[in-house]
XYZ file of C-alpha atoms in Angstrom:
609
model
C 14.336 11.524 45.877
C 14.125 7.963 45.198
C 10.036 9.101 43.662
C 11.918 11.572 41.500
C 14.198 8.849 40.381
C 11.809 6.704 39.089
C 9.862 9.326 37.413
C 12.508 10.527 35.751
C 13.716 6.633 34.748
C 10.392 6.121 33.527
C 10.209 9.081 31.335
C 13.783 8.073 30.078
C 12.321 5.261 29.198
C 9.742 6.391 26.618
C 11.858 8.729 25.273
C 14.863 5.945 25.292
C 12.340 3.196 23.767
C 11.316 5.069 20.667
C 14.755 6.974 19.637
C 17.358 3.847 20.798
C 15.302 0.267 20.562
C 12.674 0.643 17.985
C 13.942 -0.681 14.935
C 11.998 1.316 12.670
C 12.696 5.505 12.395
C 10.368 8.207 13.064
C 9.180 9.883 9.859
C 6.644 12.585 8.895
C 3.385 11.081 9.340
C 1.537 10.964 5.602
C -1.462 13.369 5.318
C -4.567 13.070 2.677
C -7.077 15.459 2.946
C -9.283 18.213 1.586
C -8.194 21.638 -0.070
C -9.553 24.187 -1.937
C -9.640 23.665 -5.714
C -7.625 27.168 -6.400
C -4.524 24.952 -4.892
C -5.530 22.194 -7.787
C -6.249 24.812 -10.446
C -3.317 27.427 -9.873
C -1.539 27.521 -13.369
C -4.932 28.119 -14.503
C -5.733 32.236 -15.364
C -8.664 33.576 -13.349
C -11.351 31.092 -13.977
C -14.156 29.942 -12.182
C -12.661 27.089 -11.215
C -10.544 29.389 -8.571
C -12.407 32.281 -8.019
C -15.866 33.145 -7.767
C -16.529 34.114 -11.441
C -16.215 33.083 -15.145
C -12.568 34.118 -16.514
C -13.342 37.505 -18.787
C -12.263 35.878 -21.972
C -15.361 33.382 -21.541
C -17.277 36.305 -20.295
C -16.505 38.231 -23.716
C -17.146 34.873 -25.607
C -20.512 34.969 -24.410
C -21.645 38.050 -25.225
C -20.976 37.351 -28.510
C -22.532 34.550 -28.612
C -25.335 35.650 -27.724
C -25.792 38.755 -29.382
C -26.594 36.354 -32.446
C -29.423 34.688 -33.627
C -27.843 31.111 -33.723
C -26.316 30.498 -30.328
C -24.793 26.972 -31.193
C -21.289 27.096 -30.374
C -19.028 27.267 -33.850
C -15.303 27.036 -31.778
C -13.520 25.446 -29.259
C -13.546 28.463 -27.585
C -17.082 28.893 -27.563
C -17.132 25.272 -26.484
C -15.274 26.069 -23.577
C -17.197 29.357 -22.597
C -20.396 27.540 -22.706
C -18.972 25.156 -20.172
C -17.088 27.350 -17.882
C -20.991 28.993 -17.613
C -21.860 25.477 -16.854
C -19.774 24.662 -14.001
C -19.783 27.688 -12.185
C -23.861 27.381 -12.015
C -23.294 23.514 -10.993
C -20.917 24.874 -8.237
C -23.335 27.706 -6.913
C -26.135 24.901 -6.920
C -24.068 22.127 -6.049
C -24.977 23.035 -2.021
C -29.007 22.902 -2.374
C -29.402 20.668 -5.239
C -26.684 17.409 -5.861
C -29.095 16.689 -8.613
C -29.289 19.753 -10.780
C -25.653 20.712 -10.117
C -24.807 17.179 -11.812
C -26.824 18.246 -14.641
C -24.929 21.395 -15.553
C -21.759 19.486 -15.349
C -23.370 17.020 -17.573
C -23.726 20.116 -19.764
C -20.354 21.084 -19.534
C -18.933 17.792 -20.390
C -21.327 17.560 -23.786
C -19.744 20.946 -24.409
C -16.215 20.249 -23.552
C -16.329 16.990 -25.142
C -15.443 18.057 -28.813
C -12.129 19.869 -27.430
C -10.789 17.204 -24.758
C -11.442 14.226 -27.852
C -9.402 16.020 -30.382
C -6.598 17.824 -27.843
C -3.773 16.384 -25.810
C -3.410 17.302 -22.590
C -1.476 20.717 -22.972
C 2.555 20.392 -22.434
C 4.349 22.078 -19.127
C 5.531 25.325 -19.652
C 5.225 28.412 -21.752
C 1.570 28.624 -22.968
C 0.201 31.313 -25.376
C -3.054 32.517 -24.742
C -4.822 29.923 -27.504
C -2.823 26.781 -25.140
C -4.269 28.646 -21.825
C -7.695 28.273 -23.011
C -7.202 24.269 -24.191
C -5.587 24.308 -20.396
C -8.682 25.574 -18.993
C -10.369 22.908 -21.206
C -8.845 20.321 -20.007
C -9.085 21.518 -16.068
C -13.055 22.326 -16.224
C -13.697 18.981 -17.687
C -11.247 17.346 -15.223
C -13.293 18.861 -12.658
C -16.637 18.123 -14.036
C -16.148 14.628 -14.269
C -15.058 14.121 -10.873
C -17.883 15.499 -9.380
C -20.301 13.369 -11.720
C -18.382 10.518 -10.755
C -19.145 11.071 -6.847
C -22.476 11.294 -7.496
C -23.013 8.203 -10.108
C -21.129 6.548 -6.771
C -23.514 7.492 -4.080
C -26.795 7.461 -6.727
C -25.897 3.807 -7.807
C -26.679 2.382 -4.520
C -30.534 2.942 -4.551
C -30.672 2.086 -8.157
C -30.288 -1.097 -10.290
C -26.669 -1.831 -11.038
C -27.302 -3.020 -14.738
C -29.751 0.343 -15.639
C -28.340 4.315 -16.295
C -27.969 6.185 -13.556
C -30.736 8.707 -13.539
C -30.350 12.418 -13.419
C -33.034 15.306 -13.681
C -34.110 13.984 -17.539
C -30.693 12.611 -18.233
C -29.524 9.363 -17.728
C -25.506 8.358 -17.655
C -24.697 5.010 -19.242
C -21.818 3.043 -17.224
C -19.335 1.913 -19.757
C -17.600 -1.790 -18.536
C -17.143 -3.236 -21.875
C -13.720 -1.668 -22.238
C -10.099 -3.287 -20.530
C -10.412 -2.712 -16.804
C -13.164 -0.479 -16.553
C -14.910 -0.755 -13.059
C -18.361 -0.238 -12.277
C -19.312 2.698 -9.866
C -20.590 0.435 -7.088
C -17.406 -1.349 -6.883
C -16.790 1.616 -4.319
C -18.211 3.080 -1.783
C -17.199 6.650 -1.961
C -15.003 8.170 -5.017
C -12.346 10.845 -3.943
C -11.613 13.600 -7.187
C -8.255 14.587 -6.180
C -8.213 18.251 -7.186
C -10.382 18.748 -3.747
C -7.446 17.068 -2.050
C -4.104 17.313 -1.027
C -1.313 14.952 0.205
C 2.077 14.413 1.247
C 4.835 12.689 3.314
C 5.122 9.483 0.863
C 8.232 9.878 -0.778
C 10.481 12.921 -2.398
C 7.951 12.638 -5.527
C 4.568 12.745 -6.377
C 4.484 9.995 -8.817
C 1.351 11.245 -11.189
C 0.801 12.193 -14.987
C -1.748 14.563 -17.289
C -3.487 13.174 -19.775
C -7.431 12.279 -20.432
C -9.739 12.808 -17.763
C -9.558 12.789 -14.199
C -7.224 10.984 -11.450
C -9.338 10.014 -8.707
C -8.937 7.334 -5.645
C -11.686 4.574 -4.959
C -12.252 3.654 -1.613
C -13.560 0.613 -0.393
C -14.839 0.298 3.098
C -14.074 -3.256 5.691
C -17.532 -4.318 5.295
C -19.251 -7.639 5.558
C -20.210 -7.684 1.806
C -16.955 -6.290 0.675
C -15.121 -8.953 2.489
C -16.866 -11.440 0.713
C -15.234 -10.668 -2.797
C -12.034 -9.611 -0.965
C -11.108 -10.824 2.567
C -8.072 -8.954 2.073
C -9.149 -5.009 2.549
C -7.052 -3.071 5.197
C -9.322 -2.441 8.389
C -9.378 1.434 7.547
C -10.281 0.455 4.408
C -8.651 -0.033 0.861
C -7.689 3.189 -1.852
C -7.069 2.799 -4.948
C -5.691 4.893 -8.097
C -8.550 5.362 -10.928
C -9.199 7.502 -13.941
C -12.383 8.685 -14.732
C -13.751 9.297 -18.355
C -17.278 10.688 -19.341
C -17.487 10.800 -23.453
C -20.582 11.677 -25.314
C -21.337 8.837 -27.947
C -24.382 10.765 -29.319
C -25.651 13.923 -28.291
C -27.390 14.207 -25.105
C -26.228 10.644 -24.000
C -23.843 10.937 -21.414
C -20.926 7.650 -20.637
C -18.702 7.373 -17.750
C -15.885 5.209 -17.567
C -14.050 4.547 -14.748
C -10.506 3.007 -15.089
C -8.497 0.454 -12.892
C -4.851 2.553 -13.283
C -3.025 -0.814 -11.293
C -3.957 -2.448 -14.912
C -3.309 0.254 -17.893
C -2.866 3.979 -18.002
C -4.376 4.289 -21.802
C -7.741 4.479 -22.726
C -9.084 4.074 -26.972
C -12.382 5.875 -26.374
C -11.828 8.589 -28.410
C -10.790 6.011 -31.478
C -6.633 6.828 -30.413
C -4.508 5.431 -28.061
C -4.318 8.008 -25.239
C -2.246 8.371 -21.827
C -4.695 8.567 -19.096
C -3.975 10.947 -16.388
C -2.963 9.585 -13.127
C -1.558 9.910 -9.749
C -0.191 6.658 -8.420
C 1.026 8.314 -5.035
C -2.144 9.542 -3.486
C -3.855 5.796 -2.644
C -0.759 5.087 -0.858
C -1.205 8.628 1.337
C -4.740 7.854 1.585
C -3.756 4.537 3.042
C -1.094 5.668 5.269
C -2.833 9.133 6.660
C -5.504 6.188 8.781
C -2.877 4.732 10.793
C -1.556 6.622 13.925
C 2.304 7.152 13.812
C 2.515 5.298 17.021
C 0.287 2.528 15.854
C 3.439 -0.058 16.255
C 4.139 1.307 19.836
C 0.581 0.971 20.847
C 0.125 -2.584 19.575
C 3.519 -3.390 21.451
C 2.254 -2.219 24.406
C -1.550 -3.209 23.861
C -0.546 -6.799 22.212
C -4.629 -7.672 22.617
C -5.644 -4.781 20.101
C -2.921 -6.015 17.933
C -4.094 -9.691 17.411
C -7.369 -8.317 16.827
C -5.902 -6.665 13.830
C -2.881 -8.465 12.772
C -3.527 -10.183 9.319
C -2.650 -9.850 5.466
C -3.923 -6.626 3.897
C -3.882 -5.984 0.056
C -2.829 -2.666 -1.611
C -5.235 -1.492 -4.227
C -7.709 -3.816 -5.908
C -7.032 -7.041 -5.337
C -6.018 -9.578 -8.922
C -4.586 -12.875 -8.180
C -3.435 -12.755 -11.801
C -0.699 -10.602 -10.178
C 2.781 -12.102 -8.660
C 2.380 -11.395 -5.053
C 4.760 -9.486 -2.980
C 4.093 -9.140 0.754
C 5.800 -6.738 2.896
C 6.508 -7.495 6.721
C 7.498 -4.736 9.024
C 10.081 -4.689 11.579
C 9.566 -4.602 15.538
C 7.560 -2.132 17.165
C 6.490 -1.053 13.565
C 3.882 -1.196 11.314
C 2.890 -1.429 7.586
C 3.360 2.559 7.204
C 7.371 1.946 7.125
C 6.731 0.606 3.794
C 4.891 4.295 2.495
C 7.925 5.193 0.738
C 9.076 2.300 -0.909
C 5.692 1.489 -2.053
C 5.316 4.707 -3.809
C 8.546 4.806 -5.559
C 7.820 1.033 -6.447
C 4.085 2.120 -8.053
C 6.167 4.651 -10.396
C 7.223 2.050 -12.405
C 4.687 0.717 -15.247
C 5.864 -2.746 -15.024
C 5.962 -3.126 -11.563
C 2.342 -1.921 -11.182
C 0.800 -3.876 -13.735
C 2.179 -7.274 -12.855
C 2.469 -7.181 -8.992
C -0.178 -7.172 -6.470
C 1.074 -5.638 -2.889
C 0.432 -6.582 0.191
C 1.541 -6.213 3.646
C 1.212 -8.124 6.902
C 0.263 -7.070 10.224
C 1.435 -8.662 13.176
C 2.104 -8.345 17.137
C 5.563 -8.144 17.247
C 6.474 -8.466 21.180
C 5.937 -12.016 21.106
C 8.642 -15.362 20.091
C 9.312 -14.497 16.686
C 9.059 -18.619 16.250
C 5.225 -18.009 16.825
C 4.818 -15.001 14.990
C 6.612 -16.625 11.850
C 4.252 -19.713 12.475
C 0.997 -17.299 12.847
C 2.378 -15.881 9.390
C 2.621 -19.146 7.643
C -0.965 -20.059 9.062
C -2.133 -16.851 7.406
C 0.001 -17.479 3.747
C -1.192 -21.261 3.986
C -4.561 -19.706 4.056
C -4.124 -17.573 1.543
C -2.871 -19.146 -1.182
C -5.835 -22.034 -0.334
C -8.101 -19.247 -0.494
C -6.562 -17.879 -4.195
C -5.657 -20.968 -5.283
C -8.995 -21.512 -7.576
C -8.401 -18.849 -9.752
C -7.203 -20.001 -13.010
C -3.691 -18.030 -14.086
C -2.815 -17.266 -10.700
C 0.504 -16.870 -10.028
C 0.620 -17.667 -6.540
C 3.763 -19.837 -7.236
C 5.703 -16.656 -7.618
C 5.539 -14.537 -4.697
C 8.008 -12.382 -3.415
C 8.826 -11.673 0.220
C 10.171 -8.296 1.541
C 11.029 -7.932 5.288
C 12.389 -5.270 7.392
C 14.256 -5.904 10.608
C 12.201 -8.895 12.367
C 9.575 -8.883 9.767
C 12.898 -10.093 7.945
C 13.559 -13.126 9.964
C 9.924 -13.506 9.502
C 10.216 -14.100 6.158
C 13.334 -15.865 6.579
C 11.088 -18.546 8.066
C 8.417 -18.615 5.335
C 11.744 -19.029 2.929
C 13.335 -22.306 5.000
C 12.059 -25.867 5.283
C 11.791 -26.716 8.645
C 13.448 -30.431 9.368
C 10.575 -32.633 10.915
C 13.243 -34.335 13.132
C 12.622 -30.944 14.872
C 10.436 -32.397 17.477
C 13.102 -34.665 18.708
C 15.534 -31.915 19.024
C 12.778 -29.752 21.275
C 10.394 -32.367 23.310
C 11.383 -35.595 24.473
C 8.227 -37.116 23.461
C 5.501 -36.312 21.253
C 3.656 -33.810 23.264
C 0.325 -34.971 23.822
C -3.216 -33.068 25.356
C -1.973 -29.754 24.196
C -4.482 -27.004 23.161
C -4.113 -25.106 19.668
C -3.186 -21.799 21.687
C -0.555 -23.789 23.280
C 3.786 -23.125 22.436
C 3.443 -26.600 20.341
C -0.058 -26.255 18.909
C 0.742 -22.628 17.362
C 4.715 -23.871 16.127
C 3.492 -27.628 14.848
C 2.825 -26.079 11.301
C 6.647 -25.212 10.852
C 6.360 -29.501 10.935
C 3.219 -30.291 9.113
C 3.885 -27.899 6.506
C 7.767 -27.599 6.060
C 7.782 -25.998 2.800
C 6.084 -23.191 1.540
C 6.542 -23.742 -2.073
C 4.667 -20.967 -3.384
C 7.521 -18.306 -2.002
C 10.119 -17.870 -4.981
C 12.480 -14.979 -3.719
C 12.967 -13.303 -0.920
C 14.795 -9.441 -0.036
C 16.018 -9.172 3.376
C 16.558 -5.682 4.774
C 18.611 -4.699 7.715
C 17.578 -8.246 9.445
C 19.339 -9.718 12.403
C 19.672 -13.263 11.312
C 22.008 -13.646 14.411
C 20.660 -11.008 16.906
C 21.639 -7.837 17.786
C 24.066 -6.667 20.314
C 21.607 -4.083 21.451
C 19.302 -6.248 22.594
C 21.955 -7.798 25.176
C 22.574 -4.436 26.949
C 20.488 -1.945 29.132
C 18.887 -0.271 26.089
C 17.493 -3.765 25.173
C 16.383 -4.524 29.078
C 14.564 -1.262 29.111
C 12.617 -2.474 25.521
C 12.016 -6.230 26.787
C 10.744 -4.490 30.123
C 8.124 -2.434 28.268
C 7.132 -5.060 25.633
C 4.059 -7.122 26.619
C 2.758 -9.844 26.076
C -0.926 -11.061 25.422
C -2.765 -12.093 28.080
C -3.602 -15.303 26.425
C 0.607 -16.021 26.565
C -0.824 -18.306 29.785
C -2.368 -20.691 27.447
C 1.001 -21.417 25.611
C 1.246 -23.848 28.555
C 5.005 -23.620 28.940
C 5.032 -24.497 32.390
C 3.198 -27.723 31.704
C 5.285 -28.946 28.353
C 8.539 -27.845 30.239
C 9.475 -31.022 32.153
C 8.714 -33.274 28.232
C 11.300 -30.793 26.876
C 14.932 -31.150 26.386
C 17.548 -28.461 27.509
C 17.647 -27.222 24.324
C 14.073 -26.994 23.558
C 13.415 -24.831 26.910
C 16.269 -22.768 26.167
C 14.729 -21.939 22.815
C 11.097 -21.218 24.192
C 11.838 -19.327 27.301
C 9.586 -19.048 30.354
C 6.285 -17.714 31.010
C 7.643 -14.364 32.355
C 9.810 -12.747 29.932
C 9.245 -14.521 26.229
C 9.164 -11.966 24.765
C 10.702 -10.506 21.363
C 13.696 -8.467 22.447
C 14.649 -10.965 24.253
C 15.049 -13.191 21.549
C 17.241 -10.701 19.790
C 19.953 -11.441 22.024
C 23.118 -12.276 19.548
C 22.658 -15.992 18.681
C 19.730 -16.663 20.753
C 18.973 -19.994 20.487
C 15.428 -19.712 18.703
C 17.881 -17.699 15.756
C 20.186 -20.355 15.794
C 17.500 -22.905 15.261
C 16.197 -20.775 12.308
C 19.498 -19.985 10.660
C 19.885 -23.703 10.130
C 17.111 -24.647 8.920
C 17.952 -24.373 4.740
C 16.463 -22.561 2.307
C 13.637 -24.337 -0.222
C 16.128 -24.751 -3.069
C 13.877 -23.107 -5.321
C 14.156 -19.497 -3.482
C 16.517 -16.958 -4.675
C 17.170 -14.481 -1.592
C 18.904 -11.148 -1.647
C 20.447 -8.739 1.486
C 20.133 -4.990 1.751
C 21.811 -3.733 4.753
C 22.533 -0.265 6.363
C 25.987 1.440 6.839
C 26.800 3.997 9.012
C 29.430 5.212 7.708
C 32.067 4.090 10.335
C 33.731 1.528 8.265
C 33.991 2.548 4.819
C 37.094 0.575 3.802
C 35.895 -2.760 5.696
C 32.498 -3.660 5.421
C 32.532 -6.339 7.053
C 33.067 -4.534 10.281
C 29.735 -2.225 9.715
C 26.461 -1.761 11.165
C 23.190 0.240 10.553
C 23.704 1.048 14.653
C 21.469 -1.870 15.542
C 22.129 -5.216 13.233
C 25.981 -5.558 12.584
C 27.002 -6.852 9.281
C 28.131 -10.482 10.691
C 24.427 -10.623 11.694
C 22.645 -9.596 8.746
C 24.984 -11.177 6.311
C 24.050 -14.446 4.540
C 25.808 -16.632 2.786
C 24.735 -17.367 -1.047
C 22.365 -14.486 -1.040
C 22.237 -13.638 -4.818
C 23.200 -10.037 -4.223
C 24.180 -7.858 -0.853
C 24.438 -4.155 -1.144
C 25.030 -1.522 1.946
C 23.007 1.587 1.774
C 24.276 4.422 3.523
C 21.418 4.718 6.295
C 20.956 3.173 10.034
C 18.315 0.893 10.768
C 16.002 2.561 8.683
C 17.581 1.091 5.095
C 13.572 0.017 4.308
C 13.368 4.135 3.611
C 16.394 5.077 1.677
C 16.054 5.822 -2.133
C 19.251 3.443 -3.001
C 16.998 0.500 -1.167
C 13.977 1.198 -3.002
C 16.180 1.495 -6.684
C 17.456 -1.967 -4.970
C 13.866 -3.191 -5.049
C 12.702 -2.440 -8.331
C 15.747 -3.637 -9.729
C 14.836 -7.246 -8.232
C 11.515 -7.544 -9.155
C 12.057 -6.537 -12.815
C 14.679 -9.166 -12.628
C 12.218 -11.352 -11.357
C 9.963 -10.839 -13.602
C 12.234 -11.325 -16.722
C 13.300 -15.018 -14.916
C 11.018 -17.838 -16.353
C 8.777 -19.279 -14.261
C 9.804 -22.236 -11.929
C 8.498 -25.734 -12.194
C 6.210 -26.625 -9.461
C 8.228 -28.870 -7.256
């Protein structure tokens, strides 16, 4: 009986953990992968681009075109028979030869290039047969480019950057003399999405039809791609691109490939023209590489998690961009921010003067350390970005959920450096960097981030949370663990040089960890709540409502943070959401959002202090 017992209180307890403690909600886990092009292509009459043969209107076109003597093409319809031919030989060769099926798409774009300069994108809805064909246009070219783009990707690696990429007798000229176009090796594998599919980012796919072909570029962690970025995810980095291939003369071949994080137009065909676009599949891409219970595992594996805690950026990294860093919450990871990322990307102005990022960190540790681990890491960044001339470093923006909110509520304080009186007793001497004081003395040496300009809290326990005080919280703190190197934060040894106060705040050895420094008004919160804000930092609260007090919101709670805890005082604006802990995913926090950072961005820019 008493075995039963505690099998069945263990397997409470992973149920318990997940559904009652973890601050973060369970959603749909994002997917990006490969699909048949009939899925991409289905408003699209029977064409070869979703079945096995030419349509039969490009099948009749040809017969007349050959029946005569001269067999150039004299319409657009012509134009586009001649390249439907084209592609569907490049996709029957495509298997045994890369090479020549890149050729015949070649073809079809010199073919298709007359029609797609001259003709919009064709308009949703009704379309006579004369607006079906510019459709099909339109869709063969979209596809042929793509696939020329993978392979000027994965030829451009054996051949000299500044030289055409060869094909058969052909060569393709790189175009990067226009506004943000990227050169091919900039990536290590290009990703056409009509061969994909995605989902679980957000109610909407956030993308548009215009010229050319919506595509993600995908950068690989590697040594050499660290060197120019330090800041790629460790599953990599995606980003949103268009790709272009115009013909400037006859037989001379140009691709283009666009950075969409910097403009969605393009002038190559002499006009000002909407590129096409999907902003929502990088951030699927991104997402589908982390496991859902990436946040749980870390919590429980806390040594894999400092092995992969750091700053990651979202798309291609410009440090001519206001920063805005998103923390996650406890037991959580940067995937909680999927949805409000995507809805944030929809926005033109939002994407073309913000850079994301988000930061990873092990979250079953002191939040003191963690928030003094992330100021190491922002310290280092902005020294690392700091040469570039325009940043706009001086302007970042901080978004945190849950802990990653008190997190951030750290980075947004200056930290009094009569601190050390109020802690130790003495200065604390022969410490090691790993030790409680050598990882928390920056919070003294560097009291003042003043790069950090504004701030969103959501759903954050400035004061605690009742739930960590009861048995749900015991049964969290139980499960939480810490690193093994926790030893070498020497507490034992620094405990007798401390005052009351300062060992109250730090804990022991056994049981520092984070749950147990949600307790309401734990001391190490207390000690952050009064430590004031930089003056120059505007900070704003978005906090979840239940629903149980409608008429006095002062009384509510998202079910875990109650409003007297995630309340501040002269926050420039406070708004409830109707949502639990999970506010960081509802579509009134995320119109919240972009309303700050366009306001933001309208505010002149603060004098260096």
């Amino acid at each position: 009986m008493a075995t039963l017992r505690k099998i069945t209180i263990y397997h409470l307890t992973l149920i318990i953990l997940p559904l009652c403690l973890l601050v973060e909600s369970c959603v749909p886990k994002p997917y990006f992968k490969s699909s048949g092009r009939s899925q991409a292509y289905h408003d699209s009459s029977g064409s070869t681009l979703n079945r096995a043969w030419i349509s039969r209107t490009s099948r009749q076109t040809l017969r007349h075109i050959r029946a005569r003597k001269d067999q150039t093409p004299q319409s657009d319809s012509e134009h586009i028979a001649l390249a439907e031919e084209a592609v569907h030989l490049a996709k029957k060769s495509r298997t045994k030869s890369p090479e020549q099926s890149t050729l015949h798409y070649l073809q079809a774009v010199e073919f298709l290039w007359p029609v797609i300069r001259t003709t919009p994108y064709p308009a949703s809805g009704y379309l006579d047969s004369r607006h079906k064909r510019k459709l099909l246009a339109h869709q063969l070219y979209i596809h042929s480019v793509g696939q020329i783009a993978m392979f000027a990707c994965r030829a451009v690696k054996s051949q000299n950057k500044a030289s055409p990429i060869q094909v058969g007798d052909k060569q393709i000229q790189i175009n990067t003399s226009t506004p943000h176009s990227l050169h091919p090796d900039r990536f290590d594998s290009i990703l056409p999405l009509d061969t994909l599919s995605y989902g679980n980012v957000g109610k909407y796919h956030h993308r548009q039809m215009g010229l050319g072909a919506a595509a993600v570029g995908r950068q690989s962690r590697t040594p050499h791609r660290l060197q120019s970025n330090p800041y790629i995810p460790t599953n990599g980095l995606d980003t949103p691109i268009n790709i272009t291939v115009d013909v400037p003369a006859p037989g001379k071949p140009r691709l283009t490939i666009t950075d969409l994080l910097q403009t969605q137009y393009s002038h190559i065909t002499g006009t000002s023209r909407l590129l096409s676009a999907d902003y929502s599949a990088p951030i699927a891409a991104v997402a589908s590489t982390e496991s859902s219970f990436m946040g749980l595992s870390l919590a429980l594996n806390p040594e894999q998690a400092n092995a992969q805690m750091g700053l990651f950026a979202i798309g291609l990294q410009d440090p001519n961009k206001i920063p805005v860093i998103f923390v996650h919450g406890l037991i959580s990871q940067p995937s909680t921010w999927t949805t409000a990322t995507n809805h944030l990307m929809a926005d033109p102005l939002i994407r073309e003067n913000y850079q994301f990022y988000y930061y990873l960190y092990q979250t079953g540790q002191n939040p003191i350390i963690s928030g003094a681990q992330f100021r190491r890491t922002l310290i280092d960044f902005y020294q690392n970005q700091d040469h570039h001339p325009g940043n706009q470093l001086d302007r970042t923006v901080l978004i945190g959920h849950s802990m990653g909110g008190l997190l951030s509520s750290m980075q947004s304080r200056t930290f009094d450096n009569k601190l050390l009186d109020l802690l130790y007793i003495e200065k604390p001497t022969g410490y090691s960097k790993d030790s409680a004081y050598g990882q928390t003395k920056i919070l003294i040496e560097h009291p003042t981030l003043k790069q950090i300009e504004r701030t969103i809290f959501v759903a954050t326990p400035h004061l605690g949370s009742g739930i960590a005080d009861n048995w749900i919280g015991q049964v969290g703190s139980s499960l939480v663990k810490l690193p093994q190197s926790m030893s070498s934060l020497q507490l034992d040894v620094f405990s007798d040089n401390m005052t009351e106060f300062g060992r109250a705040l730090v804990g022991n050895a056994e049981s520092p960890n984070s749950v147990n420094y949600l307790k309401s008004h734990n001391p190490a919160l207390t000690l952050i709540s009064k430590q004031p804000f930089n003056k120059r930092i505007t900070y704003h609260s978005i906090m979840g409502n239940r629903g149980l007090h409608q008429n006095h919101p002062q009384k509510s709670s998202d079910g875990v943070v109650p409003y007297w805890s995630s309340h501040l005082k002269g926050a420039d604006s406070e708004i409830l959401v109707p949502s639990l802990h999970d506010a960081q995913l509802h579509p009134e926090a995320h119109r919240e959002m972009t309303r700050i950072l366009h306001l933001h961005l309208a505010k002149k820019k603060h004098v260096k202090p």
